[in-house]
Amino acid sequence: MRAHVDLDVCQGHGVCHMSAPQVFELDEEDGHSIVIADPVPAALEADAQLGADSCPERAIMIERAVTVE
């Protein structure tokens, strides 16, 4: 899984960081979210999804790996 923050949309509310501090940090200069776990470890996937779902601006996209069988 990978997480991506659209910096043009992020307003720096910090909800993602509060929900998943091991996945998201806030930039010291402008407060925008930064993904610090890329790719997101399996153990943190639920936290990353919660952080994305909690974003009031919907600035975080989650990409899941596609498996082909």
mmCIF file with all atom_site columns, N, CA and C in Angstrom:
data_model
loop_
_atom_site.group_PDB
_atom_site.id
_atom_site.type_symbol
_atom_site.label_atom_id
_atom_site.label_alt_id
_atom_site.label_comp_id
_atom_site.label_asym_id
_atom_site.label_entity_id
_atom_site.label_seq_id
_atom_site.pdbx_PDB_ins_code
_atom_site.Cartn_x
_atom_site.Cartn_y
_atom_site.Cartn_z
_atom_site.occupancy
_atom_site.B_iso_or_equiv
_atom_site.pdbx_formal_charge
_atom_site.auth_seq_id
_atom_site.auth_comp_id
_atom_site.auth_asym_id
_atom_site.auth_atom_id
_atom_site.pdbx_PDB_model_num
ATOM 1   N N  . MET A 1 1  ? 0.842   -1.171  0.000   1.00 0.00 ? 1  MET A N  1
ATOM 2   C CA . MET A 1 1  ? 0.000   0.000   0.000   1.00 0.00 ? 1  MET A CA 1
ATOM 3   C C  . MET A 1 1  ? 0.889   1.235   0.000   1.00 0.00 ? 1  MET A C  1
ATOM 4   N N  . ARG A 1 2  ? 0.416   2.238   -0.718  1.00 0.00 ? 2  ARG A N  1
ATOM 5   C CA . ARG A 1 2  ? 1.109   3.522   -0.736  1.00 0.00 ? 2  ARG A CA 1
ATOM 6   C C  . ARG A 1 2  ? 0.098   4.617   -0.423  1.00 0.00 ? 2  ARG A C  1
ATOM 7   N N  . ALA A 1 3  ? 0.556   5.643   0.250   1.00 0.00 ? 3  ALA A N  1
ATOM 8   C CA . ALA A 1 3  ? -0.278  6.801   0.549   1.00 0.00 ? 3  ALA A CA 1
ATOM 9   C C  . ALA A 1 3  ? 0.339   8.008   -0.145  1.00 0.00 ? 3  ALA A C  1
ATOM 10  N N  . HIS A 1 4  ? -0.515  8.878   -0.640  1.00 0.00 ? 4  HIS A N  1
ATOM 11  C CA . HIS A 1 4  ? -0.061  10.089  -1.324  1.00 0.00 ? 4  HIS A CA 1
ATOM 12  C C  . HIS A 1 4  ? -0.912  11.261  -0.855  1.00 0.00 ? 4  HIS A C  1
ATOM 13  N N  . VAL A 1 5  ? -0.261  12.385  -0.567  1.00 0.00 ? 5  VAL A N  1
ATOM 14  C CA . VAL A 1 5  ? -0.963  13.592  -0.135  1.00 0.00 ? 5  VAL A CA 1
ATOM 15  C C  . VAL A 1 5  ? -0.924  14.607  -1.270  1.00 0.00 ? 5  VAL A C  1
ATOM 16  N N  . ASP A 1 6  ? -2.090  15.105  -1.666  1.00 0.00 ? 6  ASP A N  1
ATOM 17  C CA . ASP A 1 6  ? -2.178  16.173  -2.659  1.00 0.00 ? 6  ASP A CA 1
ATOM 18  C C  . ASP A 1 6  ? -1.944  17.485  -1.916  1.00 0.00 ? 6  ASP A C  1
ATOM 19  N N  . LEU A 1 7  ? -0.753  18.042  -2.069  1.00 0.00 ? 7  LEU A N  1
ATOM 20  C CA . LEU A 1 7  ? -0.375  19.241  -1.326  1.00 0.00 ? 7  LEU A CA 1
ATOM 21  C C  . LEU A 1 7  ? -1.147  20.475  -1.771  1.00 0.00 ? 7  LEU A C  1
ATOM 22  N N  . ASP A 1 8  ? -1.759  20.423  -2.946  1.00 0.00 ? 8  ASP A N  1
ATOM 23  C CA . ASP A 1 8  ? -2.598  21.532  -3.400  1.00 0.00 ? 8  ASP A CA 1
ATOM 24  C C  . ASP A 1 8  ? -3.943  21.537  -2.683  1.00 0.00 ? 8  ASP A C  1
ATOM 25  N N  . VAL A 1 9  ? -4.316  20.398  -2.110  1.00 0.00 ? 9  VAL A N  1
ATOM 26  C CA . VAL A 1 9  ? -5.605  20.259  -1.431  1.00 0.00 ? 9  VAL A CA 1
ATOM 27  C C  . VAL A 1 9  ? -5.441  20.282  0.090   1.00 0.00 ? 9  VAL A C  1
ATOM 28  N N  . CYS A 1 10 ? -4.347  19.730  0.588   1.00 0.00 ? 10 CYS A N  1
ATOM 29  C CA . CYS A 1 10 ? -4.097  19.651  2.035   1.00 0.00 ? 10 CYS A CA 1
ATOM 30  C C  . CYS A 1 10 ? -4.104  21.047  2.650   1.00 0.00 ? 10 CYS A C  1
ATOM 31  N N  . GLN A 1 11 ? -4.824  21.184  3.755   1.00 0.00 ? 11 GLN A N  1
ATOM 32  C CA . GLN A 1 11 ? -4.887  22.457  4.477   1.00 0.00 ? 11 GLN A CA 1
ATOM 33  C C  . GLN A 1 11 ? -4.149  22.401  5.815   1.00 0.00 ? 11 GLN A C  1
ATOM 34  N N  . GLY A 1 12 ? -3.549  21.256  6.122   1.00 0.00 ? 12 GLY A N  1
ATOM 35  C CA . GLY A 1 12 ? -2.751  21.136  7.342   1.00 0.00 ? 12 GLY A CA 1
ATOM 36  C C  . GLY A 1 12 ? -3.563  21.030  8.619   1.00 0.00 ? 12 GLY A C  1
ATOM 37  N N  . HIS A 1 13 ? -4.741  20.425  8.549   1.00 0.00 ? 13 HIS A N  1
ATOM 38  C CA . HIS A 1 13 ? -5.559  20.254  9.745   1.00 0.00 ? 13 HIS A CA 1
ATOM 39  C C  . HIS A 1 13 ? -4.888  19.329  10.765  1.00 0.00 ? 13 HIS A C  1
ATOM 40  N N  . GLY A 1 14 ? -4.095  18.372  10.296  1.00 0.00 ? 14 GLY A N  1
ATOM 41  C CA . GLY A 1 14 ? -3.359  17.481  11.189  1.00 0.00 ? 14 GLY A CA 1
ATOM 42  C C  . GLY A 1 14 ? -4.111  16.250  11.651  1.00 0.00 ? 14 GLY A C  1
ATOM 43  N N  . VAL A 1 15 ? -5.318  16.046  11.138  1.00 0.00 ? 15 VAL A N  1
ATOM 44  C CA . VAL A 1 15 ? -6.104  14.896  11.576  1.00 0.00 ? 15 VAL A CA 1
ATOM 45  C C  . VAL A 1 15 ? -5.431  13.586  11.156  1.00 0.00 ? 15 VAL A C  1
ATOM 46  N N  . CYS A 1 16 ? -4.826  13.551  9.995   1.00 0.00 ? 16 CYS A N  1
ATOM 47  C CA . CYS A 1 16 ? -4.144  12.335  9.538   1.00 0.00 ? 16 CYS A CA 1
ATOM 48  C C  . CYS A 1 16 ? -3.006  11.974  10.488  1.00 0.00 ? 16 CYS A C  1
ATOM 49  N N  . HIS A 1 17 ? -2.256  12.984  10.905  1.00 0.00 ? 17 HIS A N  1
ATOM 50  C CA . HIS A 1 17 ? -1.139  12.741  11.827  1.00 0.00 ? 17 HIS A CA 1
ATOM 51  C C  . HIS A 1 17 ? -1.648  12.249  13.180  1.00 0.00 ? 17 HIS A C  1
ATOM 52  N N  . MET A 1 18 ? -2.758  12.803  13.645  1.00 0.00 ? 18 MET A N  1
ATOM 53  C CA . MET A 1 18 ? -3.333  12.348  14.915  1.00 0.00 ? 18 MET A CA 1
ATOM 54  C C  . MET A 1 18 ? -3.839  10.916  14.796  1.00 0.00 ? 18 MET A C  1
ATOM 55  N N  . SER A 1 19 ? -4.342  10.545  13.620  1.00 0.00 ? 19 SER A N  1
ATOM 56  C CA . SER A 1 19 ? -4.874  9.201   13.401  1.00 0.00 ? 19 SER A CA 1
ATOM 57  C C  . SER A 1 19 ? -3.784  8.171   13.139  1.00 0.00 ? 19 SER A C  1
ATOM 58  N N  . ALA A 1 20 ? -2.712  8.590   12.484  1.00 0.00 ? 20 ALA A N  1
ATOM 59  C CA . ALA A 1 20 ? -1.659  7.653   12.086  1.00 0.00 ? 20 ALA A CA 1
ATOM 60  C C  . ALA A 1 20 ? -0.290  8.335   12.161  1.00 0.00 ? 20 ALA A C  1
ATOM 61  N N  . PRO A 1 21 ? 0.218   8.588   13.361  1.00 0.00 ? 21 PRO A N  1
ATOM 62  C CA . PRO A 1 21 ? 1.489   9.307   13.497  1.00 0.00 ? 21 PRO A CA 1
ATOM 63  C C  . PRO A 1 21 ? 2.704   8.555   12.961  1.00 0.00 ? 21 PRO A C  1
ATOM 64  N N  . GLN A 1 22 ? 2.576   7.249   12.777  1.00 0.00 ? 22 GLN A N  1
ATOM 65  C CA . GLN A 1 22 ? 3.697   6.487   12.215  1.00 0.00 ? 22 GLN A CA 1
ATOM 66  C C  . GLN A 1 22 ? 3.673   6.496   10.690  1.00 0.00 ? 22 GLN A C  1
ATOM 67  N N  . VAL A 1 23 ? 2.619   7.067   10.116  1.00 0.00 ? 23 VAL A N  1
ATOM 68  C CA . VAL A 1 23 ? 2.496   7.138   8.656   1.00 0.00 ? 23 VAL A CA 1
ATOM 69  C C  . VAL A 1 23 ? 2.608   8.578   8.158   1.00 0.00 ? 23 VAL A C  1
ATOM 70  N N  . PHE A 1 24 ? 2.022   9.522   8.905   1.00 0.00 ? 24 PHE A N  1
ATOM 71  C CA . PHE A 1 24 ? 1.976   10.923  8.472   1.00 0.00 ? 24 PHE A CA 1
ATOM 72  C C  . PHE A 1 24 ? 2.633   11.837  9.499   1.00 0.00 ? 24 PHE A C  1
ATOM 73  N N  . GLU A 1 25 ? 3.399   12.808  8.990   1.00 0.00 ? 25 GLU A N  1
ATOM 74  C CA . GLU A 1 25 ? 3.968   13.876  9.796   1.00 0.00 ? 25 GLU A CA 1
ATOM 75  C C  . GLU A 1 25 ? 3.455   15.184  9.220   1.00 0.00 ? 25 GLU A C  1
ATOM 76  N N  . LEU A 1 26 ? 3.633   16.258  9.963   1.00 0.00 ? 26 LEU A N  1
ATOM 77  C CA . LEU A 1 26 ? 3.261   17.573  9.463   1.00 0.00 ? 26 LEU A CA 1
ATOM 78  C C  . LEU A 1 26 ? 4.527   18.382  9.194   1.00 0.00 ? 26 LEU A C  1
ATOM 79  N N  . ASP A 1 27 ? 4.574   19.003  8.029   1.00 0.00 ? 27 ASP A N  1
ATOM 80  C CA . ASP A 1 27 ? 5.713   19.820  7.635   1.00 0.00 ? 27 ASP A CA 1
ATOM 81  C C  . ASP A 1 27 ? 5.840   20.999  8.601   1.00 0.00 ? 27 ASP A C  1
ATOM 82  N N  . GLU A 1 28 ? 7.026   21.234  9.093   1.00 0.00 ? 28 GLU A N  1
ATOM 83  C CA . GLU A 1 28 ? 7.250   22.305  10.066  1.00 0.00 ? 28 GLU A CA 1
ATOM 84  C C  . GLU A 1 28 ? 7.040   23.690  9.470   1.00 0.00 ? 28 GLU A C  1
ATOM 85  N N  . GLU A 1 29 ? 7.254   23.834  8.170   1.00 0.00 ? 29 GLU A N  1
ATOM 86  C CA . GLU A 1 29 ? 7.146   25.147  7.528   1.00 0.00 ? 29 GLU A CA 1
ATOM 87  C C  . GLU A 1 29 ? 5.704   25.548  7.230   1.00 0.00 ? 29 GLU A C  1
ATOM 88  N N  . ASP A 1 30 ? 4.924   24.637  6.642   1.00 0.00 ? 30 ASP A N  1
ATOM 89  C CA . ASP A 1 30 ? 3.575   25.021  6.219   1.00 0.00 ? 30 ASP A CA 1
ATOM 90  C C  . ASP A 1 30 ? 2.463   24.159  6.823   1.00 0.00 ? 30 ASP A C  1
ATOM 91  N N  . GLY A 1 31 ? 2.828   23.146  7.603   1.00 0.00 ? 31 GLY A N  1
ATOM 92  C CA . GLY A 1 31 ? 1.828   22.315  8.263   1.00 0.00 ? 31 GLY A CA 1
ATOM 93  C C  . GLY A 1 31 ? 1.180   21.258  7.401   1.00 0.00 ? 31 GLY A C  1
ATOM 94  N N  . HIS A 1 32 ? 1.580   21.184  6.132   1.00 0.00 ? 32 HIS A N  1
ATOM 95  C CA . HIS A 1 32 ? 1.014   20.163  5.256   1.00 0.00 ? 32 HIS A CA 1
ATOM 96  C C  . HIS A 1 32 ? 1.483   18.771  5.672   1.00 0.00 ? 32 HIS A C  1
ATOM 97  N N  . SER A 1 33 ? 0.664   17.798  5.365   1.00 0.00 ? 33 SER A N  1
ATOM 98  C CA . SER A 1 33 ? 0.966   16.413  5.707   1.00 0.00 ? 33 SER A CA 1
ATOM 99  C C  . SER A 1 33 ? 2.065   15.862  4.809   1.00 0.00 ? 33 SER A C  1
ATOM 100 N N  . ILE A 1 34 ? 2.901   15.028  5.403   1.00 0.00 ? 34 ILE A N  1
ATOM 101 C CA . ILE A 1 34 ? 3.981   14.341  4.687   1.00 0.00 ? 34 ILE A CA 1
ATOM 102 C C  . ILE A 1 34 ? 3.872   12.857  5.012   1.00 0.00 ? 34 ILE A C  1
ATOM 103 N N  . VAL A 1 35 ? 3.951   12.017  3.996   1.00 0.00 ? 35 VAL A N  1
ATOM 104 C CA . VAL A 1 35 ? 3.946   10.570  4.212   1.00 0.00 ? 35 VAL A CA 1
ATOM 105 C C  . VAL A 1 35 ? 5.361   10.164  4.607   1.00 0.00 ? 35 VAL A C  1
ATOM 106 N N  . ILE A 1 36 ? 5.490   9.539   5.774   1.00 0.00 ? 36 ILE A N  1
ATOM 107 C CA . ILE A 1 36 ? 6.822   9.129   6.250   1.00 0.00 ? 36 ILE A CA 1
ATOM 108 C C  . ILE A 1 36 ? 7.018   7.623   6.174   1.00 0.00 ? 36 ILE A C  1
ATOM 109 N N  . ALA A 1 37 ? 5.976   6.885   5.831   1.00 0.00 ? 37 ALA A N  1
ATOM 110 C CA . ALA A 1 37 ? 6.078   5.426   5.685   1.00 0.00 ? 37 ALA A CA 1
ATOM 111 C C  . ALA A 1 37 ? 5.674   5.083   4.256   1.00 0.00 ? 37 ALA A C  1
ATOM 112 N N  . ASP A 1 38 ? 6.669   4.962   3.377   1.00 0.00 ? 38 ASP A N  1
ATOM 113 C CA . ASP A 1 38 ? 6.391   4.712   1.964   1.00 0.00 ? 38 ASP A CA 1
ATOM 114 C C  . ASP A 1 38 ? 7.319   3.619   1.449   1.00 0.00 ? 38 ASP A C  1
ATOM 115 N N  . PRO A 1 39 ? 6.795   2.461   1.125   1.00 0.00 ? 39 PRO A N  1
ATOM 116 C CA . PRO A 1 39 ? 5.391   2.063   1.208   1.00 0.00 ? 39 PRO A CA 1
ATOM 117 C C  . PRO A 1 39 ? 4.958   1.859   2.664   1.00 0.00 ? 39 PRO A C  1
ATOM 118 N N  . VAL A 1 40 ? 3.653   1.862   2.860   1.00 0.00 ? 40 VAL A N  1
ATOM 119 C CA . VAL A 1 40 ? 3.094   1.681   4.198   1.00 0.00 ? 40 VAL A CA 1
ATOM 120 C C  . VAL A 1 40 ? 3.237   0.214   4.592   1.00 0.00 ? 40 VAL A C  1
ATOM 121 N N  . PRO A 1 41 ? 3.877   -0.070  5.718   1.00 0.00 ? 41 PRO A N  1
ATOM 122 C CA . PRO A 1 41 ? 3.991   -1.463  6.173   1.00 0.00 ? 41 PRO A CA 1
ATOM 123 C C  . PRO A 1 41 ? 2.606   -2.056  6.441   1.00 0.00 ? 41 PRO A C  1
ATOM 124 N N  . ALA A 1 42 ? 2.485   -3.351  6.237   1.00 0.00 ? 42 ALA A N  1
ATOM 125 C CA . ALA A 1 42 ? 1.202   -4.040  6.421   1.00 0.00 ? 42 ALA A CA 1
ATOM 126 C C  . ALA A 1 42 ? 0.605   -3.771  7.800   1.00 0.00 ? 42 ALA A C  1
ATOM 127 N N  . ALA A 1 43 ? 1.428   -3.696  8.811   1.00 0.00 ? 43 ALA A N  1
ATOM 128 C CA . ALA A 1 43 ? 0.935   -3.484  10.173  1.00 0.00 ? 43 ALA A CA 1
ATOM 129 C C  . ALA A 1 43 ? 0.330   -2.089  10.367  1.00 0.00 ? 43 ALA A C  1
ATOM 130 N N  . LEU A 1 44 ? 0.627   -1.143  9.463   1.00 0.00 ? 44 LEU A N  1
ATOM 131 C CA . LEU A 1 44 ? 0.120   0.225   9.587   1.00 0.00 ? 44 LEU A CA 1
ATOM 132 C C  . LEU A 1 44 ? -0.935  0.571   8.542   1.00 0.00 ? 44 LEU A C  1
ATOM 133 N N  . GLU A 1 45 ? -1.340  -0.394  7.734   1.00 0.00 ? 45 GLU A N  1
ATOM 134 C CA . GLU A 1 45 ? -2.295  -0.114  6.669   1.00 0.00 ? 45 GLU A CA 1
ATOM 135 C C  . GLU A 1 45 ? -3.630  0.397   7.190   1.00 0.00 ? 45 GLU A C  1
ATOM 136 N N  . ALA A 1 46 ? -4.136  -0.180  8.263   1.00 0.00 ? 46 ALA A N  1
ATOM 137 C CA . ALA A 1 46 ? -5.419  0.275   8.823   1.00 0.00 ? 46 ALA A CA 1
ATOM 138 C C  . ALA A 1 46 ? -5.287  1.708   9.337   1.00 0.00 ? 46 ALA A C  1
ATOM 139 N N  . ASP A 1 47 ? -4.156  2.040   9.947   1.00 0.00 ? 47 ASP A N  1
ATOM 140 C CA . ASP A 1 47 ? -3.930  3.404   10.424  1.00 0.00 ? 47 ASP A CA 1
ATOM 141 C C  . ASP A 1 47 ? -3.865  4.384   9.256   1.00 0.00 ? 47 ASP A C  1
ATOM 142 N N  . ALA A 1 48 ? -3.158  3.999   8.201   1.00 0.00 ? 48 ALA A N  1
ATOM 143 C CA . ALA A 1 48 ? -3.053  4.859   7.021   1.00 0.00 ? 48 ALA A CA 1
ATOM 144 C C  . ALA A 1 48 ? -4.430  5.108   6.411   1.00 0.00 ? 48 ALA A C  1
ATOM 145 N N  . GLN A 1 49 ? -5.237  4.077   6.335   1.00 0.00 ? 49 GLN A N  1
ATOM 146 C CA . GLN A 1 49 ? -6.584  4.229   5.786   1.00 0.00 ? 49 GLN A CA 1
ATOM 147 C C  . GLN A 1 49 ? -7.424  5.136   6.684   1.00 0.00 ? 49 GLN A C  1
ATOM 148 N N  . LEU A 1 50 ? -7.291  4.989   8.002   1.00 0.00 ? 50 LEU A N  1
ATOM 149 C CA . LEU A 1 50 ? -8.009  5.850   8.934   1.00 0.00 ? 50 LEU A CA 1
ATOM 150 C C  . LEU A 1 50 ? -7.578  7.305   8.761   1.00 0.00 ? 50 LEU A C  1
ATOM 151 N N  . GLY A 1 51 ? -6.282  7.522   8.596   1.00 0.00 ? 51 GLY A N  1
ATOM 152 C CA . GLY A 1 51 ? -5.784  8.878   8.366   1.00 0.00 ? 51 GLY A CA 1
ATOM 153 C C  . GLY A 1 51 ? -6.363  9.481   7.103   1.00 0.00 ? 51 GLY A C  1
ATOM 154 N N  . ALA A 1 52 ? -6.416  8.698   6.036   1.00 0.00 ? 52 ALA A N  1
ATOM 155 C CA . ALA A 1 52 ? -6.994  9.171   4.775   1.00 0.00 ? 52 ALA A CA 1
ATOM 156 C C  . ALA A 1 52 ? -8.486  9.437   4.917   1.00 0.00 ? 52 ALA A C  1
ATOM 157 N N  . ASP A 1 53 ? -9.179  8.527   5.556   1.00 0.00 ? 53 ASP A N  1
ATOM 158 C CA . ASP A 1 53 ? -10.626 8.678   5.737   1.00 0.00 ? 53 ASP A CA 1
ATOM 159 C C  . ASP A 1 53 ? -10.966 9.857   6.637   1.00 0.00 ? 53 ASP A C  1
ATOM 160 N N  . SER A 1 54 ? -10.065 10.207  7.537   1.00 0.00 ? 54 SER A N  1
ATOM 161 C CA . SER A 1 54 ? -10.307 11.288  8.489   1.00 0.00 ? 54 SER A CA 1
ATOM 162 C C  . SER A 1 54 ? -9.995  12.672  7.929   1.00 0.00 ? 54 SER A C  1
ATOM 163 N N  . CYS A 1 55 ? -9.325  12.735  6.810   1.00 0.00 ? 55 CYS A N  1
ATOM 164 C CA . CYS A 1 55 ? -8.927  14.019  6.227   1.00 0.00 ? 55 CYS A CA 1
ATOM 165 C C  . CYS A 1 55 ? -10.170 14.807  5.795   1.00 0.00 ? 55 CYS A C  1
ATOM 166 N N  . PRO A 1 56 ? -10.396 15.987  6.390   1.00 0.00 ? 56 PRO A N  1
ATOM 167 C CA . PRO A 1 56 ? -11.573 16.764  6.026   1.00 0.00 ? 56 PRO A CA 1
ATOM 168 C C  . PRO A 1 56 ? -11.529 17.299  4.600   1.00 0.00 ? 56 PRO A C  1
ATOM 169 N N  . GLU A 1 57 ? -10.353 17.403  4.026   1.00 0.00 ? 57 GLU A N  1
ATOM 170 C CA . GLU A 1 57 ? -10.203 17.906  2.658   1.00 0.00 ? 57 GLU A CA 1
ATOM 171 C C  . GLU A 1 57 ? -10.140 16.792  1.612   1.00 0.00 ? 57 GLU A C  1
ATOM 172 N N  . ARG A 1 58 ? -10.086 15.528  2.084   1.00 0.00 ? 58 ARG A N  1
ATOM 173 C CA . ARG A 1 58 ? -9.928  14.374  1.179   1.00 0.00 ? 58 ARG A CA 1
ATOM 174 C C  . ARG A 1 58 ? -8.670  14.526  0.318   1.00 0.00 ? 58 ARG A C  1
ATOM 175 N N  . ALA A 1 59 ? -7.591  14.963  0.966   1.00 0.00 ? 59 ALA A N  1
ATOM 176 C CA . ALA A 1 59 ? -6.329  15.218  0.274   1.00 0.00 ? 59 ALA A CA 1
ATOM 177 C C  . ALA A 1 59 ? -5.415  14.006  0.211   1.00 0.00 ? 59 ALA A C  1
ATOM 178 N N  . ILE A 1 60 ? -5.804  12.894  0.846   1.00 0.00 ? 60 ILE A N  1
ATOM 179 C CA . ILE A 1 60 ? -4.938  11.716  0.907   1.00 0.00 ? 60 ILE A CA 1
ATOM 180 C C  . ILE A 1 60 ? -5.533  10.596  0.069   1.00 0.00 ? 60 ILE A C  1
ATOM 181 N N  . MET A 1 61 ? -4.729  10.073  -0.837  1.00 0.00 ? 61 MET A N  1
ATOM 182 C CA . MET A 1 61 ? -5.126  8.947   -1.670  1.00 0.00 ? 61 MET A CA 1
ATOM 183 C C  . MET A 1 61 ? -4.357  7.709   -1.228  1.00 0.00 ? 61 MET A C  1
ATOM 184 N N  . ILE A 1 62 ? -5.043  6.599   -1.191  1.00 0.00 ? 62 ILE A N  1
ATOM 185 C CA . ILE A 1 62 ? -4.440  5.316   -0.852  1.00 0.00 ? 62 ILE A CA 1
ATOM 186 C C  . ILE A 1 62 ? -4.425  4.446   -2.098  1.00 0.00 ? 62 ILE A C  1
ATOM 187 N N  . GLU A 1 63 ? -3.262  3.897   -2.408  1.00 0.00 ? 63 GLU A N  1
ATOM 188 C CA . GLU A 1 63 ? -3.118  2.984   -3.538  1.00 0.00 ? 63 GLU A CA 1
ATOM 189 C C  . GLU A 1 63 ? -2.778  1.600   -2.991  1.00 0.00 ? 63 GLU A C  1
ATOM 190 N N  . ARG A 1 64 ? -3.558  0.651   -3.362  1.00 0.00 ? 64 ARG A N  1
ATOM 191 C CA . ARG A 1 64 ? -3.303  -0.725  -2.943  1.00 0.00 ? 64 ARG A CA 1
ATOM 192 C C  . ARG A 1 64 ? -2.688  -1.490  -4.106  1.00 0.00 ? 64 ARG A C  1
ATOM 193 N N  . ALA A 1 65 ? -1.779  -2.378  -3.773  1.00 0.00 ? 65 ALA A N  1
ATOM 194 C CA . ALA A 1 65 ? -1.163  -3.209  -4.796  1.00 0.00 ? 65 ALA A CA 1
ATOM 195 C C  . ALA A 1 65 ? -2.193  -4.160  -5.391  1.00 0.00 ? 65 ALA A C  1
ATOM 196 N N  . VAL A 1 66 ? -2.142  -4.301  -6.679  1.00 0.00 ? 66 VAL A N  1
ATOM 197 C CA . VAL A 1 66 ? -3.055  -5.208  -7.369  1.00 0.00 ? 66 VAL A CA 1
ATOM 198 C C  . VAL A 1 66 ? -2.344  -6.546  -7.540  1.00 0.00 ? 66 VAL A C  1
ATOM 199 N N  . THR A 1 67 ? -3.002  -7.608  -7.099  1.00 0.00 ? 67 THR A N  1
ATOM 200 C CA . THR A 1 67 ? -2.428  -8.949  -7.259  1.00 0.00 ? 67 THR A CA 1
ATOM 201 C C  . THR A 1 67 ? -3.104  -9.642  -8.422  1.00 0.00 ? 67 THR A C  1
ATOM 202 N N  . VAL A 1 68 ? -2.293  -10.278 -9.243  1.00 0.00 ? 68 VAL A N  1
ATOM 203 C CA . VAL A 1 68 ? -2.799  -10.999 -10.391 1.00 0.00 ? 68 VAL A CA 1
ATOM 204 C C  . VAL A 1 68 ? -2.625  -12.475 -10.126 1.00 0.00 ? 68 VAL A C  1
ATOM 205 N N  . GLU A 1 69 ? -3.694  -13.215 -10.259 1.00 0.00 ? 69 GLU A N  1
ATOM 206 C CA . GLU A 1 69 ? -3.614  -14.653 -10.010 1.00 0.00 ? 69 GLU A CA 1
ATOM 207 C C  . GLU A 1 69 ? -3.721  -15.432 -11.296 1.00 0.00 ? 69 GLU A C  1
#
